[in-house]
Each structure stands twice: as C-alpha cells, then as structure tokens.
PDB file of C-alpha atoms in Angstrom:
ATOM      1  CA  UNK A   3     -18.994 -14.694   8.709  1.00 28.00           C
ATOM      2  CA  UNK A   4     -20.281 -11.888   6.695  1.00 34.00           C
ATOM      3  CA  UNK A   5     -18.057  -8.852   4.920  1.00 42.00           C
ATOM      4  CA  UNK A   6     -18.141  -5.475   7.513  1.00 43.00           C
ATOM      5  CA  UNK A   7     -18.485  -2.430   5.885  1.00 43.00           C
ATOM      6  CA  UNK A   8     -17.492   1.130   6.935  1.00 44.00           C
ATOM      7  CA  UNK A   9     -19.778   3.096   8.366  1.00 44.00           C
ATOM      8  CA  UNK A  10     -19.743   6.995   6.961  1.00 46.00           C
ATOM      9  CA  UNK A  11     -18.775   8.111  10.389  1.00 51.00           C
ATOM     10  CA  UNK A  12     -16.278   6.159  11.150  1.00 61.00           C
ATOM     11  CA  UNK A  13     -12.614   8.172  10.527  1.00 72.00           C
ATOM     12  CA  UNK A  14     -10.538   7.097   7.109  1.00 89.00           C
ATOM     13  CA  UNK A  15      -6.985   5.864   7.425  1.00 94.00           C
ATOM     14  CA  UNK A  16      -3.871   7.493   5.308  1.00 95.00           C
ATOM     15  CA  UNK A  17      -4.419   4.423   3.087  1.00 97.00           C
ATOM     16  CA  UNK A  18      -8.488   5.196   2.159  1.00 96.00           C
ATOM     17  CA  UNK A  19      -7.875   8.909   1.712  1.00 95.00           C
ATOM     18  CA  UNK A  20      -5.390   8.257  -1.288  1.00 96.00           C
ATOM     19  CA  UNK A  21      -7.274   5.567  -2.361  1.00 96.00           C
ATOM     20  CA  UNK A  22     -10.698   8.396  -2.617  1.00 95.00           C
ATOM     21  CA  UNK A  23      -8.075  11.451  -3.822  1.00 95.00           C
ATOM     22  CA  UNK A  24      -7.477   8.872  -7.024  1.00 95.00           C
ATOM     23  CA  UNK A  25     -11.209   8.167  -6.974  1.00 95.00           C
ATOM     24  CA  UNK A  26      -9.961   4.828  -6.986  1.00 96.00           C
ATOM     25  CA  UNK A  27     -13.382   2.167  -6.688  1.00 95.00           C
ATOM     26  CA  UNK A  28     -12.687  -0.151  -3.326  1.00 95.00           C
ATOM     27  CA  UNK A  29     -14.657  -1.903  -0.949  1.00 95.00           C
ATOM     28  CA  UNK A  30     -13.718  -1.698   2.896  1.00 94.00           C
ATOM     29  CA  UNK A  31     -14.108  -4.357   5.170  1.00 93.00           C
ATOM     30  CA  UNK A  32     -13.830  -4.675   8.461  1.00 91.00           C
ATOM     31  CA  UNK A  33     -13.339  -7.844  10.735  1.00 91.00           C
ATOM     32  CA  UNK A  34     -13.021  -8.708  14.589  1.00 89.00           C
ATOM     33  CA  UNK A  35      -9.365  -8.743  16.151  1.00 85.00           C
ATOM     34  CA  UNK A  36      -9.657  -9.380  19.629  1.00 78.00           C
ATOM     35  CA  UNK A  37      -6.074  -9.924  20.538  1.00 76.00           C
ATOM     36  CA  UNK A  38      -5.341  -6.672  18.354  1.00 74.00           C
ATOM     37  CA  UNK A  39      -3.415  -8.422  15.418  1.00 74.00           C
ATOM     38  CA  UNK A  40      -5.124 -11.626  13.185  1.00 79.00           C
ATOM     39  CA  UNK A  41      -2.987 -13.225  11.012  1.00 87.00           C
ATOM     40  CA  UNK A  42      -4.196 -13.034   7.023  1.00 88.00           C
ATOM     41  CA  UNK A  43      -5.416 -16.631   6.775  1.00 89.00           C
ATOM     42  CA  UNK A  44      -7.545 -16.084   9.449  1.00 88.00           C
ATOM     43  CA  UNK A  45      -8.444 -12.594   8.064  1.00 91.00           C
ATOM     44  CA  UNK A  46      -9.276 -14.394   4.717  1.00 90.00           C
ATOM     45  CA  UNK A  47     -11.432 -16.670   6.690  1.00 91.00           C
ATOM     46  CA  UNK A  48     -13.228 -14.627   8.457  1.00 90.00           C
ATOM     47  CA  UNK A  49     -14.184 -12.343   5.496  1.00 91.00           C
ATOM     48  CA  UNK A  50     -15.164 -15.202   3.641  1.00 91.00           C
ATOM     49  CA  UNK A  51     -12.199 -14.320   0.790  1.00 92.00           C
ATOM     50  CA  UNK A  52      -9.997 -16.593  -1.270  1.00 92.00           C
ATOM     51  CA  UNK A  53      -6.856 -16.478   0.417  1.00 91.00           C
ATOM     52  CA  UNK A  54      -4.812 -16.428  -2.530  1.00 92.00           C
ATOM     53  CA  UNK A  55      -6.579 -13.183  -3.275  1.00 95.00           C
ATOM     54  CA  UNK A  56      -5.508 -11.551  -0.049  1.00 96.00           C
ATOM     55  CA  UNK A  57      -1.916  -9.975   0.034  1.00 97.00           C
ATOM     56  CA  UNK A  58       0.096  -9.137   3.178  1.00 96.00           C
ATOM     57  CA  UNK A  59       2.651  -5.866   3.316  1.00 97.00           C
ATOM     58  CA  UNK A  60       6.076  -6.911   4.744  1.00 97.00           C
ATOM     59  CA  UNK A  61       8.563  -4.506   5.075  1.00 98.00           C
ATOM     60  CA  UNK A  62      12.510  -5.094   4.825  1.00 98.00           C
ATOM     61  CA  UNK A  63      15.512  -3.669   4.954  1.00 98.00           C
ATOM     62  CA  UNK A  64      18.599  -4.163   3.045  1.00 97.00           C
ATOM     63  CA  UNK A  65      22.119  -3.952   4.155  1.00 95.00           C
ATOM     64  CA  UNK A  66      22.276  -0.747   2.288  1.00 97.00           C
ATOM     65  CA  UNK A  67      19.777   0.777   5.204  1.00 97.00           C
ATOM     66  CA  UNK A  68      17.135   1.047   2.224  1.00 98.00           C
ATOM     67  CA  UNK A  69      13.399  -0.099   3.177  1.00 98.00           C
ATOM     68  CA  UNK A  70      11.777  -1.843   0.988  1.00 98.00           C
ATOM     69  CA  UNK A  71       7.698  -3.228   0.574  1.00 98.00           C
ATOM     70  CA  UNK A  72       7.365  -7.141  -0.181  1.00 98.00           C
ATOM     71  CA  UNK A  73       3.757  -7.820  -0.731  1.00 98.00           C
ATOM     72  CA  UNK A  74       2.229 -11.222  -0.828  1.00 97.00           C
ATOM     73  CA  UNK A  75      -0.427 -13.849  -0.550  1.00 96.00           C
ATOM     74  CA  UNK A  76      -1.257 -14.417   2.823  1.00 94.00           C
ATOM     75  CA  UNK A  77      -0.953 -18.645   2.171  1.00 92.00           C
ATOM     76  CA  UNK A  78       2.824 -17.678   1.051  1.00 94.00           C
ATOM     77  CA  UNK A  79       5.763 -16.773   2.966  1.00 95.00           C
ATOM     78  CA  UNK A  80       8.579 -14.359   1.688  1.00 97.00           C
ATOM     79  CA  UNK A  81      11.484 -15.624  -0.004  1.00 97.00           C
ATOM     80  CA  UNK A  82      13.928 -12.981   0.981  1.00 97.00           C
ATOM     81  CA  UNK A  83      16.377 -13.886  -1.132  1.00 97.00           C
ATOM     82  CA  UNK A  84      14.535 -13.185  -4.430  1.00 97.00           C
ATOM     83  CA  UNK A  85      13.640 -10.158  -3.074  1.00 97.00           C
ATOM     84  CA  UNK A  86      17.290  -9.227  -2.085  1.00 97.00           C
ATOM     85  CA  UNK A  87      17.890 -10.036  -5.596  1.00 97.00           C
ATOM     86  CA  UNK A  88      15.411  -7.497  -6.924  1.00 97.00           C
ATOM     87  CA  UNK A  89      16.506  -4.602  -5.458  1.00 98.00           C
ATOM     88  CA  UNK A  90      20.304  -5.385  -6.085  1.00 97.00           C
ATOM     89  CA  UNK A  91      20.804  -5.667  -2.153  1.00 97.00           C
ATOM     90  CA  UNK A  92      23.410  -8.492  -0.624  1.00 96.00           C
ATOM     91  CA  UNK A  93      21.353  -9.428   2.179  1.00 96.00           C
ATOM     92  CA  UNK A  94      17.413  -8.271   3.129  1.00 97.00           C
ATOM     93  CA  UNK A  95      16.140  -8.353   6.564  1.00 97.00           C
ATOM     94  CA  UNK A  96      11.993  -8.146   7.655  1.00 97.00           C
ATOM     95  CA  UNK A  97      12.265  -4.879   9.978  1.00 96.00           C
ATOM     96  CA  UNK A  98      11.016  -5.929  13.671  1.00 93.00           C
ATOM     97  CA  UNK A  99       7.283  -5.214  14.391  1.00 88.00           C
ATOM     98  CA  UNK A 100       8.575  -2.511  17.375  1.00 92.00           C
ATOM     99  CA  UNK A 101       9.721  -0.259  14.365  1.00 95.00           C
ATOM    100  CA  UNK A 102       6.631  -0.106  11.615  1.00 95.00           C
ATOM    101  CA  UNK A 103       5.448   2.922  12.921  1.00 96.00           C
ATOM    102  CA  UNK A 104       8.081   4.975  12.520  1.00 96.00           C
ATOM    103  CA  UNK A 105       9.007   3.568   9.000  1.00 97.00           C
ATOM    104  CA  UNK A 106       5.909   3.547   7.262  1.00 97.00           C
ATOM    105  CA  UNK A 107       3.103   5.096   9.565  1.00 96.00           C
ATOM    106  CA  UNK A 108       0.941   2.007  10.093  1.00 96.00           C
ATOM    107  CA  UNK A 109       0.578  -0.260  13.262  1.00 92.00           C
ATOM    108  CA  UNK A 110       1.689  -3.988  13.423  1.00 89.00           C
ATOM    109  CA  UNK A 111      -0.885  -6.008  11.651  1.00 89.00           C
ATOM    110  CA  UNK A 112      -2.192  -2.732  10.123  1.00 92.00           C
ATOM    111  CA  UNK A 113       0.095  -2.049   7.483  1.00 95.00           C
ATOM    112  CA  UNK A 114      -1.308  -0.980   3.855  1.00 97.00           C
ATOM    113  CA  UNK A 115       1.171  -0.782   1.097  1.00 98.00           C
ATOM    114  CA  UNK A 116      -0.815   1.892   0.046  1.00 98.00           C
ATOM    115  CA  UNK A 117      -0.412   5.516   1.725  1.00 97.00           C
ATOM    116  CA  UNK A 118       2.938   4.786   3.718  1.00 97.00           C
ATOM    117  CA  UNK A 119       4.641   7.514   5.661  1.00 95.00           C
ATOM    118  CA  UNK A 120       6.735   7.587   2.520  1.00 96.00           C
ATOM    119  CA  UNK A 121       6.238   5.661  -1.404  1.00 96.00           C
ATOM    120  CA  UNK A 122       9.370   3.087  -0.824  1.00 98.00           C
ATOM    121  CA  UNK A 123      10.306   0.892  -3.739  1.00 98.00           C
ATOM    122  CA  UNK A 124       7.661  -1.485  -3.979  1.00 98.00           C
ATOM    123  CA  UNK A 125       7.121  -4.744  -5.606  1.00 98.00           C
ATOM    124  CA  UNK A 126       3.747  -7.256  -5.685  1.00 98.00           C
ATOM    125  CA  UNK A 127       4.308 -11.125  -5.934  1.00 98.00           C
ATOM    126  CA  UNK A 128       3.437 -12.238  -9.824  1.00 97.00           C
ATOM    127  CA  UNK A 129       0.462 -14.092  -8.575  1.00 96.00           C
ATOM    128  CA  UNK A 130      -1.158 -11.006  -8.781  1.00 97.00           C
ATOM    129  CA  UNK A 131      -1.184 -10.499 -12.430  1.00 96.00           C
ATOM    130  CA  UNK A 132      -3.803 -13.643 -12.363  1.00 96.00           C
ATOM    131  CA  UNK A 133      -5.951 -11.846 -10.181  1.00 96.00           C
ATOM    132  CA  UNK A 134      -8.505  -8.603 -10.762  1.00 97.00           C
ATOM    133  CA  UNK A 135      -9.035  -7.718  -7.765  1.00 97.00           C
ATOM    134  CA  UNK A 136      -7.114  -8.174  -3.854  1.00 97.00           C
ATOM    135  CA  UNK A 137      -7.429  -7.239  -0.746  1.00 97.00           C
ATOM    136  CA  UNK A 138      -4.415  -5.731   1.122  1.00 97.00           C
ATOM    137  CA  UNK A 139      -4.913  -3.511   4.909  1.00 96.00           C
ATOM    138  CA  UNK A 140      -6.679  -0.517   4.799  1.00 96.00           C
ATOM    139  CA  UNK A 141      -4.319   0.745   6.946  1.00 95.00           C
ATOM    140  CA  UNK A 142      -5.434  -0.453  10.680  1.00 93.00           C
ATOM    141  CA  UNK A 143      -6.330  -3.613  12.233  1.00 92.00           C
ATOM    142  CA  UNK A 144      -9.427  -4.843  11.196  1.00 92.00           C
ATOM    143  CA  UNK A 145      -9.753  -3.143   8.217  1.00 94.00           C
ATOM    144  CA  UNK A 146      -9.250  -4.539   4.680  1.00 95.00           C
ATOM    145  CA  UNK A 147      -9.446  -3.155   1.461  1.00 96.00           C
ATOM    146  CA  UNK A 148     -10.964  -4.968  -1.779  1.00 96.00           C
ATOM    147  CA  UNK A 149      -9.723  -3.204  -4.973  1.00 97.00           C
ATOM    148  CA  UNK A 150      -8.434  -3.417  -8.885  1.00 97.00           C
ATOM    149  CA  UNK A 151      -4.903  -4.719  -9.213  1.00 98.00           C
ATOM    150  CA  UNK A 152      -4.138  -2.204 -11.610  1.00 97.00           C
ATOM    151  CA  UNK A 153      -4.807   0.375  -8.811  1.00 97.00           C
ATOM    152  CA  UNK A 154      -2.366  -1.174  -6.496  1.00 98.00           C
ATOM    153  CA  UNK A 155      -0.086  -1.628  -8.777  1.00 98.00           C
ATOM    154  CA  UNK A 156      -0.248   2.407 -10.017  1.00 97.00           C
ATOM    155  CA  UNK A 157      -0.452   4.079  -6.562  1.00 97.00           C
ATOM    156  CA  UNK A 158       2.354   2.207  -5.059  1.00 98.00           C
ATOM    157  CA  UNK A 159       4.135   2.024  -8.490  1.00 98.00           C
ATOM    158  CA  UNK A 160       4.932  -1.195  -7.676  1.00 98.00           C
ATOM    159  CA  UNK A 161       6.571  -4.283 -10.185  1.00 97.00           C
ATOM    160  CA  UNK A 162       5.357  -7.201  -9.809  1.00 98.00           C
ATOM    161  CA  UNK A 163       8.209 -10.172  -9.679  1.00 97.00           C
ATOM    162  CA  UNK A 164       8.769 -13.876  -7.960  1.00 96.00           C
ATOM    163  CA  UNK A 165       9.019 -13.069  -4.742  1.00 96.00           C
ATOM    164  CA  UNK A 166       7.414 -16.409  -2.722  1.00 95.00           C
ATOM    165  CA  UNK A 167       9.209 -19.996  -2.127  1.00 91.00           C
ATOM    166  CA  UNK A 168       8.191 -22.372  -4.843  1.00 76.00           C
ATOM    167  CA  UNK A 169       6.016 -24.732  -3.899  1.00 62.00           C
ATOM    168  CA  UNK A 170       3.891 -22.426  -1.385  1.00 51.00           C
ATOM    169  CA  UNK A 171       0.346 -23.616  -1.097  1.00 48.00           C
ATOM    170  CA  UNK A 172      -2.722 -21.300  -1.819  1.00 46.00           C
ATOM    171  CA  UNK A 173      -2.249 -19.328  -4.750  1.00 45.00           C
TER     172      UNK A 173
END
C-alpha cells in the first residue's frame, strides 16, 4: 500500500504544530484504521516502512506517581524493568489506555512523544542511534510522522538507553 500524505486542509495535531514552530523537516503519513486503533507492525506494513524504523510511545508510571515516556520499535516490547532502572524508580507500571488523555493529550493508539500535554522525562530505545530517520504518531490515529532522529531526540529531550528485552526480533 502506498504512503498517505496530508492534505493542506486537513487540521494539524499538537504534535505537527511543534514539529513546524521548530521548522523541523517531516513527512506525514496517513493510513486506514478501521477498528480505530492498528497496532505498529501492521502500521509499518501498511506504510510500506521497516519496522525497526517505526517507534511506539508507551507511557508509565512509577511508584513515585511520576509519568514517564518509553519509546520503542514497534517489533520490540518494553522491558519495564530497565526502564524502572533509568529513572531511579522501584517499580514502573504502563498507565491503562482509559487514562492517556488526560496524561498526555493524545488518544489510545494516537500518542506522539512529541507535543504531550506536558514534556515528561523521556527516553528513546538505543536502536535509534543506528537509524536517521523514524517514524513515531503524529499525534492521532492514522497519522504517522517520518523525521530526523536528532529532532526527536531534541524536542522531547529525550536519552536514548536499553530499554527492550534482549533478544527481541526486528531491529
């Protein structure tokens, strides 16, 4: 299936305007979610990407009530440990899908690291220092955005750190 692109009237999310007020370069694309939520393999798929250059946004919390941003390849899944470890918390929890509005602004299946609610510590899986360019959400449902990893890594002022089991296919 072929790359979407945005169409000038169609409205920007919280995540495209900072990307444009940084004149960051990106490249939105759009794909189909009937069911209103695709998982990222099957985004990757359907956008014709390299999945180990598309990145989900998972958001935890740690027992100290702190949120924090986890983002990874979609082929990998979230070692929460490592994470916990990171931010110097005992224990980190993923937050449940009914509350990622009112932490970071975005819808379930929707959510951008970039132009949260609020700029919560951050960190990007070390495969990404491999990579030029990733996609993460735009900031809705069938929206993704293709841009530097430098960019990413400077809006969100993110670190980038182990954060996937070993072993995880597809990076």
């Amino acid at each position: 299936m072929k790359r979407g692109y945005r169409t000038m009237g169609e409205p920007k999310t919280n995540a495209l305007r900072l990307l444009d007020s940084k004149n960051v370069k990106y490249k939105a694309c759009t794909y189909s979610a009937p069911e209103g939520f695709l998982d990222g393999m099957s985004v990757a798929i359907q956008l014709d990407m390299d999945p180990g250059s598309v990145y989900k946004t998972l958001v935890t919390q740690g027992n100290s009530g702190e949120y924090y941003v986890c983002v990874i390849p979609v082929s990998c899944e979230l070692d929460l440990k490592k994470a916990a470890k990171y931010f110097d918390e005992k224990k980190l929890e993923m937050i449940p899908g009914k509350e990622i509005t009112k932490i970071t602004g975005y819808k379930k299946g929707g959510c951008s690291p970039i132009g949260m609610k609020k700029l919560y510590q951050t960190v990007v899986d070390q495969t990404v220092l491999k990579k030029d360019v990733i996609a993460v959400s735009g900031g809705k449902v069938g929206l993704q955005v293709e841009l530097p990893v430098e960019a990413l890594l400077e809006i969100t002022k993110a670190h980038t750190v182990d954060l996937v089991f070993q072993g995880t296919k597809g990076i």
